[in-house]
Amino acid sequence: MSEQQALSQIYLDANATTPVLPKAAKAALSTMETMFGNPSSSHISGLQAKQIMDETRRKAVQVLGAGSGQVIFTSGATEGIQTGILSALCAAKGKMHAHKQYSILYGATEHKAVPESLKHWNKVLEIDAQIKAIPVDEKGTLDYDFIAKEVPNALMICTMAVNNETGVYQDLSALEMVIRGHNADVFWMVDCVQALGKRGLELANTSIDYAPFSGHKLYAPKGIGFVYIREGAPFTPFIAGGGQEGGLRSGTENLPGLAALNVIFDELLDNGDGVFANAGQLQLFRSQLALALKNAFPTVVFNHDFANSVPTTLNFAIPGFSSKEIMDLFDAANLRVSSGSACSSKVTRSFVLDAMGLPAWQSESAIRMSFGPAVTQQQIDQACDRIHHCAQALGHSCLLNATGNIDEKTQLQGLVQFKVGGSCSWLYADPVTKTAVIIDPLPELSNRLLTILQCQQLQLVAAIDTHGHADHQSGRIALAKAHLDNQHADYLGWPVETTEVEIAQRRFAAISIGDKYLVRIATPGHTEDSISLVLCDKDKLLSGALDVSYVFCGDLVLMGSLGRTNFSTSDAKQMYQSLQSLAQLVGDQSLLCPSHDYHNEFVTNFKAESSRNSLLNDVLNGAVTVEQFVERKVELDKNINDQTGEEIMCGAFTGSCTKKHLQEYNGSELKEKLQRDSQVKLIDIREPHEYALNHDQEFDMNVPLTRLTDFICQQQHNKSQELILVCRSGSRSQVAANALARLGFDNVGHLKGGYALCQSS
Ligand code: PLP
């Protein structure tokens, strides 16, 4: 283990959940081991249990300022939300007039538990109200005019006290004036989950009808929560049964959870050990973290206004980096943060920031750092140190322009693949001549590519598009402006001044890059102007042999498909010829690097493609005529629209993504394997900056996904070498292992579940 790996985690994801306060855990444990009675039993054990429950409820009433309102214990906030919505809608149903259209309102930035539950109960109870999202402004504040207009017709309105992604709070008094000013009777639920311990609540002084809370967001265990019900607000039990909670919520009470909550309430009521920092201290912690972020990442943008946010949440974006990249980076530094909300972390953008009208990049790059009131100065100091190290690591891998000599950084050599969605850009660097060529540059990558060139002190020889892209703008112009000012090139970026080389008695234009030639081969079909670029060994070519490293084939051959030929400048007949002539020239083993990778397969070759793409196979074997190819291609391209997501697909998927069998290891199996077998190569598949921050000494090498194609090229002649790939969560290692297996590497395995499952926090 490296020194850094031994660092314990700094947990800054309190809005997702918190650890249980040691004293609360102790209290919970004692109700499991000694005071374990059922509060409904009338013997002494039961009475003792009931006393804990009653005392906890008394304290809850005090903490919430619930007055004569009721507090019912639940399993968590989602149950509290059901309770509020079910109660309100059952009561509202009884008051509805036939043929009148009603609405139900909720804040556009509400936790998904609210709108999803509204939809559910609206349907189940056959209410058929129109469910409408209340817009928010750029600060996340609810639109009062919208409420004023819509609330007279509403059965229920749901708002939140504090947003879980941004920490933005609503002014509940101002909101109440608008709501009650326009509808005195509408049922009002306020999700107070993220407000507990961070905002003062005097619920009985408000006309809020229902307010759900959750224990695990404030140092109690998961599985305990509570809901406030205003005195006189209608109530329908969500769970019926043994009549616990005065018949309002049946089921034997969660005594360990209640005992833990009891301890938390003591802290909130200042009767505890004083482990919760006060508001002023929390503000200082936020300022310290914000400053550390600004120092480390000078271009950082905060996605919310600190003035109307609780001090325990920071939501930010770093230009040029996706949420996933920053999450992976911070995770490698054992700094736990979240992208958007934890419950929907597969989603690559934040609906909350979208609702606030923030630019798409901010939403796609959003990172949330959140802490609870029990955070310590030492934890914040350590977090700031790690933020600094994270930036240094990005500088080390040239993704940030950090100070430091090139010699201190890993010299880039060979091929790097960059991806934005399903599109790819390729950079090839020659370390000896310190030159580079970029193929199919995407505009989103301009800054990243420019930073790499500058940081690596590479001279750009050319930035070339393989064709005029219909689905996106080229990023070529920005690169050319910065690096190729004096170069005359055609509109695809191919330099006017080139050399000529001869391959198979045909002459082609080529440019020189280190010990390689980049040879241009016209491969029209997808578009009239499509070219393929073949990177091959210079000396060998001069002596008559073609030794190909890579073929940048644009959209001629895509992984699992052929480029579409239904554009106005497409020609399927030409594609037929292009496929045959390119395959003849480069053979079936050369690595094909297309300009799209829709299924995370990285790279391919004619052999792998023709084994799963029958049309391509038929073309290469001469089993179809040009006319038959054109006919089949027309049919194939008809499927393209069906597959269209956000991006324009450049080829219809024809092949299968069937995965080869992979050897999967768990942590102990891997350990055993490594002890048993010294021949196996262990490869860390994370990005270099993650690797630099934290890696196990046992690794033979670091091959990030961006460098997988380069690795495949280097390893082509040793495909039976046993490889075991490892990453953070087991997902990148699986994807990479599949890609290798598909290209004939027949001894590849990976660590299922990744580092995460082997590491203790
Ligand atoms: N509401 C908000 C604002 C939340 O942040 C969460 C949890 O993320 C919930 C509701 C759901 O809470 P629970 O996990 O207790 O069901």
PDB file of N, CA and C in Angstrom, residues 184-222:
ATOM      1  N   ALA A 184     -56.284  29.528   1.322  1.00  0.00           N
ATOM      2  CA  ALA A 184     -56.140  29.284   2.769  1.00  0.00           C
ATOM      3  C   ALA A 184     -56.213  27.797   3.096  1.00  0.00           C
ATOM      4  N   ASP A 185     -56.831  26.996   2.228  1.00  0.00           N
ATOM      5  CA  ASP A 185     -57.116  25.598   2.590  1.00  0.00           C
ATOM      6  C   ASP A 185     -56.221  24.567   1.921  1.00  0.00           C
ATOM      7  N   VAL A 186     -55.401  25.009   0.998  1.00  0.00           N
ATOM      8  CA  VAL A 186     -54.603  24.014   0.267  1.00  0.00           C
ATOM      9  C   VAL A 186     -53.676  23.292   1.251  1.00  0.00           C
ATOM     10  N   PHE A 187     -53.514  21.969   1.040  1.00  0.00           N
ATOM     11  CA  PHE A 187     -52.630  21.211   1.925  1.00  0.00           C
ATOM     12  C   PHE A 187     -51.187  21.488   1.518  1.00  0.00           C
ATOM     13  N   TRP A 188     -50.378  21.760   2.531  1.00  0.00           N
ATOM     14  CA  TRP A 188     -48.990  22.183   2.251  1.00  0.00           C
ATOM     15  C   TRP A 188     -48.017  21.244   2.944  1.00  0.00           C
ATOM     16  N   MET A 189     -47.187  20.586   2.139  1.00  0.00           N
ATOM     17  CA  MET A 189     -46.144  19.728   2.715  1.00  0.00           C
ATOM     18  C   MET A 189     -44.780  20.373   2.447  1.00  0.00           C
ATOM     19  N   VAL A 190     -43.948  20.407   3.472  1.00  0.00           N
ATOM     20  CA  VAL A 190     -42.576  20.914   3.293  1.00  0.00           C
ATOM     21  C   VAL A 190     -41.597  19.801   3.647  1.00  0.00           C
ATOM     22  N   ASP A 191     -40.809  19.391   2.655  1.00  0.00           N
ATOM     23  CA  ASP A 191     -39.774  18.380   2.876  1.00  0.00           C
ATOM     24  C   ASP A 191     -38.647  19.055   3.665  1.00  0.00           C
ATOM     25  N   CYS A 192     -38.505  18.660   4.918  1.00  0.00           N
ATOM     26  CA  CYS A 192     -37.532  19.324   5.809  1.00  0.00           C
ATOM     27  C   CYS A 192     -36.281  18.487   6.039  1.00  0.00           C
ATOM     28  N   VAL A 193     -36.107  17.448   5.216  1.00  0.00           N
ATOM     29  CA  VAL A 193     -35.007  16.503   5.433  1.00  0.00           C
ATOM     30  C   VAL A 193     -33.656  17.199   5.603  1.00  0.00           C
ATOM     31  N   GLN A 194     -33.345  18.111   4.683  1.00  0.00           N
ATOM     32  CA  GLN A 194     -32.003  18.720   4.711  1.00  0.00           C
ATOM     33  C   GLN A 194     -31.946  19.954   5.592  1.00  0.00           C
ATOM     34  N   ALA A 195     -33.064  20.276   6.225  1.00  0.00           N
ATOM     35  CA  ALA A 195     -33.074  21.478   7.070  1.00  0.00           C
ATOM     36  C   ALA A 195     -32.736  21.152   8.519  1.00  0.00           C
ATOM     37  N   LEU A 196     -32.981  19.900   8.914  1.00  0.00           N
ATOM     38  CA  LEU A 196     -32.789  19.524  10.315  1.00  0.00           C
ATOM     39  C   LEU A 196     -31.339  19.754  10.734  1.00  0.00           C
ATOM     40  N   GLY A 197     -31.169  20.524  11.779  1.00  0.00           N
ATOM     41  CA  GLY A 197     -29.830  20.805  12.290  1.00  0.00           C
ATOM     42  C   GLY A 197     -29.138  21.937  11.557  1.00  0.00           C
ATOM     43  N   LYS A 198     -29.783  22.464  10.505  1.00  0.00           N
ATOM     44  CA  LYS A 198     -29.125  23.513   9.724  1.00  0.00           C
ATOM     45  C   LYS A 198     -29.956  24.791   9.652  1.00  0.00           C
ATOM     46  N   ARG A 199     -31.286  24.661   9.832  1.00  0.00           N
ATOM     47  CA  ARG A 199     -32.175  25.826   9.809  1.00  0.00           C
ATOM     48  C   ARG A 199     -33.092  25.722  11.023  1.00  0.00           C
ATOM     49  N   GLY A 200     -33.385  26.865  11.614  1.00  0.00           N
ATOM     50  CA  GLY A 200     -34.329  26.859  12.731  1.00  0.00           C
ATOM     51  C   GLY A 200     -35.720  26.508  12.216  1.00  0.00           C
ATOM     52  N   LEU A 201     -36.459  25.675  12.969  1.00  0.00           N
ATOM     53  CA  LEU A 201     -37.814  25.307  12.539  1.00  0.00           C
ATOM     54  C   LEU A 201     -38.766  25.535  13.711  1.00  0.00           C
ATOM     55  N   GLU A 202     -39.769  26.328  13.503  1.00  0.00           N
ATOM     56  CA  GLU A 202     -40.820  26.515  14.513  1.00  0.00           C
ATOM     57  C   GLU A 202     -42.119  26.165  13.808  1.00  0.00           C
ATOM     58  N   LEU A 203     -42.321  24.854  13.605  1.00  0.00           N
ATOM     59  CA  LEU A 203     -43.386  24.430  12.695  1.00  0.00           C
ATOM     60  C   LEU A 203     -44.784  24.846  13.151  1.00  0.00           C
ATOM     61  N   ALA A 204     -45.002  24.845  14.477  1.00  0.00           N
ATOM     62  CA  ALA A 204     -46.349  25.176  14.949  1.00  0.00           C
ATOM     63  C   ALA A 204     -46.698  26.643  14.688  1.00  0.00           C
ATOM     64  N   ASN A 205     -45.690  27.461  14.447  1.00  0.00           N
ATOM     65  CA  ASN A 205     -45.969  28.868  14.120  1.00  0.00           C
ATOM     66  C   ASN A 205     -46.265  29.056  12.644  1.00  0.00           C
ATOM     67  N   THR A 206     -46.308  27.967  11.901  1.00  0.00           N
ATOM     68  CA  THR A 206     -46.568  28.068  10.458  1.00  0.00           C
ATOM     69  C   THR A 206     -47.856  27.305  10.141  1.00  0.00           C
ATOM     70  N   SER A 207     -48.300  27.432   8.901  1.00  0.00           N
ATOM     71  CA  SER A 207     -49.484  26.660   8.498  1.00  0.00           C
ATOM     72  C   SER A 207     -49.075  25.435   7.657  1.00  0.00           C
ATOM     73  N   ILE A 208     -47.822  25.022   7.833  1.00  0.00           N
ATOM     74  CA  ILE A 208     -47.364  23.795   7.146  1.00  0.00           C
ATOM     75  C   ILE A 208     -48.153  22.615   7.723  1.00  0.00           C
ATOM     76  N   ASP A 209     -48.713  21.798   6.826  1.00  0.00           N
ATOM     77  CA  ASP A 209     -49.535  20.675   7.304  1.00  0.00           C
ATOM     78  C   ASP A 209     -48.697  19.433   7.587  1.00  0.00           C
ATOM     79  N   TYR A 210     -47.722  19.170   6.712  1.00  0.00           N
ATOM     80  CA  TYR A 210     -46.937  17.934   6.847  1.00  0.00           C
ATOM     81  C   TYR A 210     -45.461  18.263   6.613  1.00  0.00           C
ATOM     82  N   ALA A 211     -44.599  17.683   7.436  1.00  0.00           N
ATOM     83  CA  ALA A 211     -43.156  17.893   7.241  1.00  0.00           C
ATOM     84  C   ALA A 211     -42.403  16.602   7.537  1.00  0.00           C
ATOM     85  N   PRO A 212     -41.888  15.936   6.501  1.00  0.00           N
ATOM     86  CA  PRO A 212     -41.125  14.703   6.699  1.00  0.00           C
ATOM     87  C   PRO A 212     -39.642  14.964   7.034  1.00  0.00           C
ATOM     88  N   PHE A 213     -39.057  14.062   7.820  1.00  0.00           N
ATOM     89  CA  PHE A 213     -37.646  14.140   8.233  1.00  0.00           C
ATOM     90  C   PHE A 213     -37.025  12.758   8.136  1.00  0.00           C
ATOM     91  N   SER A 214     -35.678  12.753   8.105  1.00  0.00           N
ATOM     92  CA  SER A 214     -34.975  11.487   7.990  1.00  0.00           C
ATOM     93  C   SER A 214     -33.808  11.453   8.976  1.00  0.00           C
ATOM     94  N   GLY A 215     -33.658  10.329   9.693  1.00  0.00           N
ATOM     95  CA  GLY A 215     -32.596  10.238  10.693  1.00  0.00           C
ATOM     96  C   GLY A 215     -31.201  10.150  10.105  1.00  0.00           C
ATOM     97  N   HIS A 216     -31.076   9.409   8.976  1.00  0.00           N
ATOM     98  CA  HIS A 216     -29.712   9.125   8.496  1.00  0.00           C
ATOM     99  C   HIS A 216     -29.029  10.323   7.855  1.00  0.00           C
ATOM    100  N   LYS A 217     -29.757  11.442   7.714  1.00  0.00           N
ATOM    101  CA  LYS A 217     -29.105  12.643   7.191  1.00  0.00           C
ATOM    102  C   LYS A 217     -28.482  13.446   8.329  1.00  0.00           C
ATOM    103  N   LEU A 218     -28.722  13.015   9.566  1.00  0.00           N
ATOM    104  CA  LEU A 218     -28.158  13.747  10.705  1.00  0.00           C
ATOM    105  C   LEU A 218     -27.688  12.773  11.781  1.00  0.00           C
ATOM    106  N   TYR A 219     -26.811  11.892  11.403  1.00  0.00           N
ATOM    107  CA  TYR A 219     -26.048  11.055  12.340  1.00  0.00           C
ATOM    108  C   TYR A 219     -26.855  10.012  13.101  1.00  0.00           C
ATOM    109  N   ALA A 220     -28.095   9.732  12.668  1.00  0.00           N
ATOM    110  CA  ALA A 220     -28.833   8.590  13.220  1.00  0.00           C
ATOM    111  C   ALA A 220     -28.740   7.480  12.171  1.00  0.00           C
ATOM    112  N   PRO A 221     -29.120   6.258  12.505  1.00  0.00           N
ATOM    113  CA  PRO A 221     -28.984   5.190  11.498  1.00  0.00           C
ATOM    114  C   PRO A 221     -30.042   5.295  10.399  1.00  0.00           C
ATOM    115  N   LYS A 222     -29.819   4.561   9.330  1.00  0.00           N
ATOM    116  CA  LYS A 222     -30.837   4.457   8.278  1.00  0.00           C
ATOM    117  C   LYS A 222     -32.010   3.663   8.823  1.00  0.00           C
TER     118      LYS A 222
END
